[in-house]
PDB file of C-alpha atoms (C1' of nucleotides) in Angstrom:
ATOM      1  CA  MET A  28      10.282  17.845  50.885  1.00  0.00           C
ATOM      2  CA  THR A  29       7.879  20.146  49.092  1.00  0.00           C
ATOM      3  CA  ALA A  30       5.462  17.875  47.320  1.00  0.00           C
ATOM      4  CA  LYS A  31       2.427  19.875  48.246  1.00  0.00           C
ATOM      5  CA  THR A  32       0.443  22.600  46.560  1.00  0.00           C
ATOM      6  CA  GLY A  33       0.655  26.195  47.468  1.00  0.00           C
ATOM      7  CA  LYS A  34       3.477  28.544  48.106  1.00  0.00           C
ATOM      8  CA  ASN A  35       6.814  27.459  49.422  1.00  0.00           C
ATOM      9  CA  TYR A  36       9.426  29.464  51.264  1.00  0.00           C
ATOM     10  CA  TRP A  37      13.164  29.481  50.866  1.00  0.00           C
ATOM     11  CA  LEU A  38      16.357  31.161  51.975  1.00  0.00           C
ATOM     12  CA  MET A  39      19.243  31.920  49.588  1.00  0.00           C
ATOM     13  CA  LYS A  40      22.659  33.064  50.633  1.00  0.00           C
ATOM     14  CA  SER A  41      24.813  35.592  48.860  1.00  0.00           C
ATOM     15  CA  GLU A  42      27.965  37.365  49.834  1.00  0.00           C
ATOM     16  CA  PRO A  43      27.041  41.055  49.659  1.00  0.00           C
ATOM     17  CA  ASP A  44      30.543  41.877  48.402  1.00  0.00           C
ATOM     18  CA  VAL A  45      29.739  39.718  45.396  1.00  0.00           C
ATOM     19  CA  PHE A  46      25.950  40.328  44.981  1.00  0.00           C
ATOM     20  CA  SER A  47      23.870  42.134  47.583  1.00  0.00           C
ATOM     21  CA  ILE A  48      20.151  42.770  47.911  1.00  0.00           C
ATOM     22  CA  GLU A  49      20.855  46.330  46.826  1.00  0.00           C
ATOM     23  CA  ASP A  50      22.381  44.868  43.650  1.00  0.00           C
ATOM     24  CA  LEU A  51      19.215  42.862  43.145  1.00  0.00           C
ATOM     25  CA  ALA A  52      17.041  45.965  43.702  1.00  0.00           C
ATOM     26  CA  LYS A  53      19.077  47.850  41.066  1.00  0.00           C
ATOM     27  CA  ALA A  54      19.160  45.067  38.536  1.00  0.00           C
ATOM     28  CA  PRO A  55      17.140  45.303  35.301  1.00  0.00           C
ATOM     29  CA  LYS A  56      13.559  44.304  36.178  1.00  0.00           C
ATOM     30  CA  LYS A  57      14.912  43.864  39.698  1.00  0.00           C
ATOM     31  CA  THR A  58      15.594  40.309  38.638  1.00  0.00           C
ATOM     32  CA  THR A  59      18.648  38.083  38.431  1.00  0.00           C
ATOM     33  CA  HIS A  60      19.508  34.497  37.620  1.00  0.00           C
ATOM     34  CA  TRP A  61      20.911  32.635  40.562  1.00  0.00           C
ATOM     35  CA  ASP A  62      23.929  31.184  38.869  1.00  0.00           C
ATOM     36  CA  GLY A  63      26.975  29.645  40.402  1.00  0.00           C
ATOM     37  CA  VAL A  64      25.425  27.183  42.790  1.00  0.00           C
ATOM     38  CA  ARG A  65      27.620  24.095  42.757  1.00  0.00           C
ATOM     39  CA  ASN A  66      26.090  21.960  45.412  1.00  0.00           C
ATOM     40  CA  TYR A  67      23.785  19.085  44.643  1.00  0.00           C
ATOM     41  CA  GLN A  68      21.298  19.575  47.452  1.00  0.00           C
ATOM     42  CA  ALA A  69      20.917  23.252  46.587  1.00  0.00           C
ATOM     43  CA  ARG A  70      20.655  22.352  42.936  1.00  0.00           C
ATOM     44  CA  ASN A  71      17.914  19.867  43.586  1.00  0.00           C
ATOM     45  CA  PHE A  72      15.830  22.486  45.362  1.00  0.00           C
ATOM     46  CA  MET A  73      16.137  24.854  42.431  1.00  0.00           C
ATOM     47  CA  ARG A  74      15.521  22.123  39.837  1.00  0.00           C
ATOM     48  CA  ASP A  75      12.670  20.290  41.529  1.00  0.00           C
ATOM     49  CA  SER A  76      10.909  22.326  44.167  1.00  0.00           C
ATOM     50  CA  MET A  77      11.103  26.098  43.592  1.00  0.00           C
ATOM     51  CA  LYS A  78       8.042  27.351  41.862  1.00  0.00           C
ATOM     52  CA  ILE A  79       6.990  30.701  40.426  1.00  0.00           C
ATOM     53  CA  GLY A  80       5.537  32.745  43.272  1.00  0.00           C
ATOM     54  CA  ASP A  81       7.543  31.052  45.999  1.00  0.00           C
ATOM     55  CA  MET A  82       9.070  33.546  48.392  1.00  0.00           C
ATOM     56  CA  VAL A  83      12.738  33.836  49.316  1.00  0.00           C
ATOM     57  CA  PHE A  84      14.688  35.345  52.138  1.00  0.00           C
ATOM     58  CA  PHE A  85      17.769  37.070  50.783  1.00  0.00           C
ATOM     59  CA  TYR A  86      20.603  36.280  53.206  1.00  0.00           C
ATOM     60  CA  HIS A  87      23.866  38.152  53.396  1.00  0.00           C
ATOM     61  CA  SER A  88      26.690  35.738  54.294  1.00  0.00           C
ATOM     62  CA  ASN A  89      30.270  36.583  55.079  1.00  0.00           C
ATOM     63  CA  ALA A  90      29.049  40.018  55.902  1.00  0.00           C
ATOM     64  CA  ASP A  91      29.259  42.493  58.778  1.00  0.00           C
ATOM     65  CA  PRO A  92      26.902  41.495  60.186  1.00  0.00           C
ATOM     66  CA  SER A  93      25.555  38.453  58.402  1.00  0.00           C
ATOM     67  CA  GLY A  94      21.805  38.197  58.353  1.00  0.00           C
ATOM     68  CA  ILE A  95      18.538  38.300  56.402  1.00  0.00           C
ATOM     69  CA  ALA A  96      18.502  41.399  54.236  1.00  0.00           C
ATOM     70  CA  GLY A  97      15.077  41.173  52.702  1.00  0.00           C
ATOM     71  CA  VAL A  98      12.639  39.283  50.481  1.00  0.00           C
ATOM     72  CA  ALA A  99      12.565  38.159  46.900  1.00  0.00           C
ATOM     73  CA  GLU A 100      10.320  35.959  44.875  1.00  0.00           C
ATOM     74  CA  VAL A 101      10.857  33.202  42.344  1.00  0.00           C
ATOM     75  CA  VAL A 102       9.947  34.441  38.806  1.00  0.00           C
ATOM     76  CA  LYS A 103      11.467  31.683  36.729  1.00  0.00           C
ATOM     77  CA  GLU A 104      11.731  28.002  37.542  1.00  0.00           C
ATOM     78  CA  GLY A 105      14.732  25.735  37.192  1.00  0.00           C
ATOM     79  CA  TYR A 106      16.719  25.962  33.966  1.00  0.00           C
ATOM     80  CA  PRO A 107      20.340  25.256  33.018  1.00  0.00           C
ATOM     81  CA  ASP A 108      23.012  27.384  34.665  1.00  0.00           C
ATOM     82  CA  PHE A 109      24.889  28.543  31.595  1.00  0.00           C
ATOM     83  CA  SER A 110      27.800  29.930  33.647  1.00  0.00           C
ATOM     84  CA  ALA A 111      28.909  26.317  33.950  1.00  0.00           C
ATOM     85  CA  PHE A 112      29.614  26.150  30.196  1.00  0.00           C
ATOM     86  CA  ASP A 113      31.753  29.316  30.009  1.00  0.00           C
ATOM     87  CA  PRO A 114      35.508  28.549  30.509  1.00  0.00           C
ATOM     88  CA  LYS A 115      36.063  32.180  31.415  1.00  0.00           C
ATOM     89  CA  ASP A 116      33.439  32.150  34.180  1.00  0.00           C
ATOM     90  CA  VAL A 117      34.610  31.574  37.716  1.00  0.00           C
ATOM     91  CA  HIS A 118      31.878  28.983  38.101  1.00  0.00           C
ATOM     92  CA  PHE A 119      32.909  27.101  34.925  1.00  0.00           C
ATOM     93  CA  ASP A 120      32.492  23.274  35.352  1.00  0.00           C
ATOM     94  CA  GLU A 121      34.166  21.295  32.607  1.00  0.00           C
ATOM     95  CA  LYS A 122      32.201  18.250  33.593  1.00  0.00           C
ATOM     96  CA  SER A 123      28.822  19.878  32.937  1.00  0.00           C
ATOM     97  CA  ASP A 124      27.597  19.043  29.447  1.00  0.00           C
ATOM     98  CA  SER A 125      25.362  21.644  27.822  1.00  0.00           C
ATOM     99  CA  LYS A 126      23.201  18.829  26.404  1.00  0.00           C
ATOM    100  CA  ASN A 127      22.753  17.323  29.828  1.00  0.00           C
ATOM    101  CA  PRO A 128      23.452  20.108  32.281  1.00  0.00           C
ATOM    102  CA  THR A 129      24.596  19.300  35.769  1.00  0.00           C
ATOM    103  CA  TRP A 130      23.733  22.640  37.335  1.00  0.00           C
ATOM    104  CA  MET A 131      20.422  24.478  37.367  1.00  0.00           C
ATOM    105  CA  MET A 132      19.277  27.875  38.535  1.00  0.00           C
ATOM    106  CA  VAL A 133      16.181  29.956  39.008  1.00  0.00           C
ATOM    107  CA  ASP A 134      15.435  33.627  38.578  1.00  0.00           C
ATOM    108  CA  ILE A 135      14.429  35.709  41.543  1.00  0.00           C
ATOM    109  CA  LYS A 136      13.014  39.243  41.769  1.00  0.00           C
ATOM    110  CA  HIS A 137      13.433  41.810  44.479  1.00  0.00           C
ATOM    111  CA  VAL A 138      10.361  42.354  46.667  1.00  0.00           C
ATOM    112  CA  GLU A 139      11.547  44.208  49.744  1.00  0.00           C
ATOM    113  CA  THR A 140      14.686  45.282  51.503  1.00  0.00           C
ATOM    114  CA  PHE A 141      14.352  45.266  55.265  1.00  0.00           C
ATOM    115  CA  LYS A 142      14.893  48.702  56.851  1.00  0.00           C
ATOM    116  CA  ASN A 143      17.203  46.988  59.226  1.00  0.00           C
ATOM    117  CA  LEU A 144      19.052  43.838  58.346  1.00  0.00           C
ATOM    118  CA  LEU A 145      18.016  41.005  60.685  1.00  0.00           C
ATOM    119  CA  PRO A 146      21.308  39.802  62.036  1.00  0.00           C
ATOM    120  CA  LEU A 147      22.074  36.093  62.648  1.00  0.00           C
ATOM    121  CA  GLU A 148      22.453  36.832  66.306  1.00  0.00           C
ATOM    122  CA  GLU A 149      18.760  38.005  66.499  1.00  0.00           C
ATOM    123  CA  LEU A 150      17.600  34.887  64.610  1.00  0.00           C
ATOM    124  CA  ARG A 151      19.395  32.674  67.089  1.00  0.00           C
ATOM    125  CA  LYS A 152      17.512  34.296  69.972  1.00  0.00           C
ATOM    126  CA  SER A 153      14.100  33.302  68.556  1.00  0.00           C
ATOM    127  CA  SER A 154      12.762  29.980  69.866  1.00  0.00           C
ATOM    128  CA  ALA A 155      10.371  29.902  66.888  1.00  0.00           C
ATOM    129  CA  LEU A 156      13.349  29.713  64.630  1.00  0.00           C
ATOM    130  CA  LYS A 157      15.520  27.189  66.410  1.00  0.00           C
ATOM    131  CA  ASP A 158      14.859  24.517  63.802  1.00  0.00           C
ATOM    132  CA  MET A 159      15.691  26.729  60.859  1.00  0.00           C
ATOM    133  CA  VAL A 160      18.210  25.000  58.566  1.00  0.00           C
ATOM    134  CA  LEU A 161      20.241  28.205  58.588  1.00  0.00           C
ATOM    135  CA  LEU A 162      20.781  27.972  62.351  1.00  0.00           C
ATOM    136  CA  GLN A 163      21.793  24.323  62.576  1.00  0.00           C
ATOM    137  CA  LYS A 164      25.400  23.728  63.502  1.00  0.00           C
ATOM    138  CA  GLY A 165      27.642  23.357  60.554  1.00  0.00           C
ATOM    139  CA  SER A 166      24.878  24.140  58.072  1.00  0.00           C
ATOM    140  CA  ARG A 167      26.133  25.807  54.978  1.00  0.00           C
ATOM    141  CA  LEU A 168      23.502  24.987  52.411  1.00  0.00           C
ATOM    142  CA  SER A 169      23.183  28.050  50.188  1.00  0.00           C
ATOM    143  CA  VAL A 170      19.603  27.335  49.050  1.00  0.00           C
ATOM    144  CA  GLN A 171      17.400  25.953  51.779  1.00  0.00           C
ATOM    145  CA  PRO A 172      13.758  25.469  52.658  1.00  0.00           C
ATOM    146  CA  VAL A 173      11.937  27.623  55.242  1.00  0.00           C
ATOM    147  CA  THR A 174       8.654  26.555  56.808  1.00  0.00           C
ATOM    148  CA  ALA A 175       5.611  28.807  56.709  1.00  0.00           C
ATOM    149  CA  GLU A 176       5.863  29.205  60.471  1.00  0.00           C
ATOM    150  CA  GLN A 177       9.507  30.225  60.271  1.00  0.00           C
ATOM    151  CA  TRP A 178       8.699  32.593  57.469  1.00  0.00           C
ATOM    152  CA  GLN A 179       6.075  34.402  59.529  1.00  0.00           C
ATOM    153  CA  ALA A 180       8.324  34.455  62.584  1.00  0.00           C
ATOM    154  CA  VAL A 181      11.108  36.106  60.611  1.00  0.00           C
ATOM    155  CA  LEU A 182       8.760  38.732  59.149  1.00  0.00           C
ATOM    156  CA  LYS A 183       7.482  39.484  62.603  1.00  0.00           C
ATOM    157  CA  LEU A 184      11.004  39.969  63.874  1.00  0.00           C
ATOM    158  CA  ALA A 185      11.823  42.185  60.882  1.00  0.00           C
ATOM    159  CA  LYS A 186       8.793  44.375  61.563  1.00  0.00           C
ATOM    160  CA  SER A 187       9.590  44.656  65.300  1.00  0.00           C
ATOM    161  CA  LYS A 188      12.893  46.209  64.355  1.00  0.00           C
ATOM    162  CA  LEU A 189      11.247  49.089  62.474  1.00  0.00           C
ATOM    163  CA  ALA A 190      10.398  51.061  65.607  1.00  0.00           C
TER     164      ALA A 190
ATOM    165  C1'  DG B  24      42.899  35.764  59.030  1.00  0.00           C
ATOM    166  C1'  DC B  25      41.602  31.625  61.539  1.00  0.00           C
ATOM    167  C1'  DC B  26      39.586  27.415  61.641  1.00  0.00           C
ATOM    168  C1'  DA B  27      35.618  24.042  62.241  1.00  0.00           C
ATOM    169  C1'  DA B  28      32.473  21.674  59.571  1.00  0.00           C
ATOM    170  C1'  DC B  29      31.221  20.081  55.421  1.00  0.00           C
ATOM    171  C1'  DG B  30      31.252  18.047  50.464  1.00  0.00           C
ATOM    172  C1'  DT B  31      33.960  16.015  46.868  1.00  0.00           C
ATOM    173  C1'  DT B  32      37.677  13.450  44.875  1.00  0.00           C
ATOM    174  C1'  DG B  33      40.515   9.699  44.116  1.00  0.00           C
ATOM    175  C1'  DG B  34      43.699   5.862  45.610  1.00  0.00           C
ATOM    176  C1'  DC B  35      43.328   1.531  47.142  1.00  0.00           C
TER     177       DC B  35
ATOM    178  C1'  DG C  15      33.100   0.988  49.349  1.00  0.00           C
ATOM    179  C1'  DC C  16      36.259   3.072  52.617  1.00  0.00           C
ATOM    180  C1'  DC C  17      38.480   6.985  53.980  1.00  0.00           C
ATOM    181  C1'  DA C  18      42.340  10.419  53.836  1.00  0.00           C
ATOM    182  C1'  DA C  19      43.331  14.545  51.566  1.00  0.00           C
ATOM    183  C1'  DC C  20      41.802  18.466  49.739  1.00  0.00           C
ATOM    184  C1'  DG C  21      38.949  22.588  48.678  1.00  0.00           C
ATOM    185  C1'  DT C  22      35.134  25.484  50.210  1.00  0.00           C
ATOM    186  C1'  DT C  23      31.888  27.806  53.277  1.00  0.00           C
ATOM    187  C1'  DG C  24      31.031  31.080  56.450  1.00  0.00           C
ATOM    188  C1'  DG C  25      30.974  32.692  61.414  1.00  0.00           C
ATOM    189  C1'  DC C  26      33.852  34.944  64.317  1.00  0.00           C
TER     190       DC C  26
END
DNA sequence: GCCAACGTTGGC
DNA sequence: GCCAACGTTGGC
């Protein structure tokens, strides 16, 4: 899906009750490792396609309201998700072998928090965004690609809300 | 809290 | 390899 040169764009979901964009902004070096993803498609994106410098929309799911909260960037490429090896971790996976890890993650760094969160409802109104993976019926992929056109359209929407 | 849609598991 | 049962996601 992303076998081209240049920057790629992504969207990553997090429940703000668990980890919000404010948490990311306050984290040491404004950076966190994106652990806990236990879905193969999302894993593949992090393992194979996300590159340093790629840009990420930080999406708040299960929130009031849900929507895009801001922007982050990839600062470390795919490496083993060590939370899978820790029996005390909620994301522990007994089937993941540390010598041949099943689950991978990346590190992302805070870039910007939108002044106003861009709610899902607004995104749905935009014809430029109708093909976004996020907006497809039944879509629940937690790490997903965003096209350059969609990226620009979202930024434009975010800016228009500043007034 | 409800529930539709999805991904995974496991019996056969 | 099918598919029912189950667990999870995530909007509302």
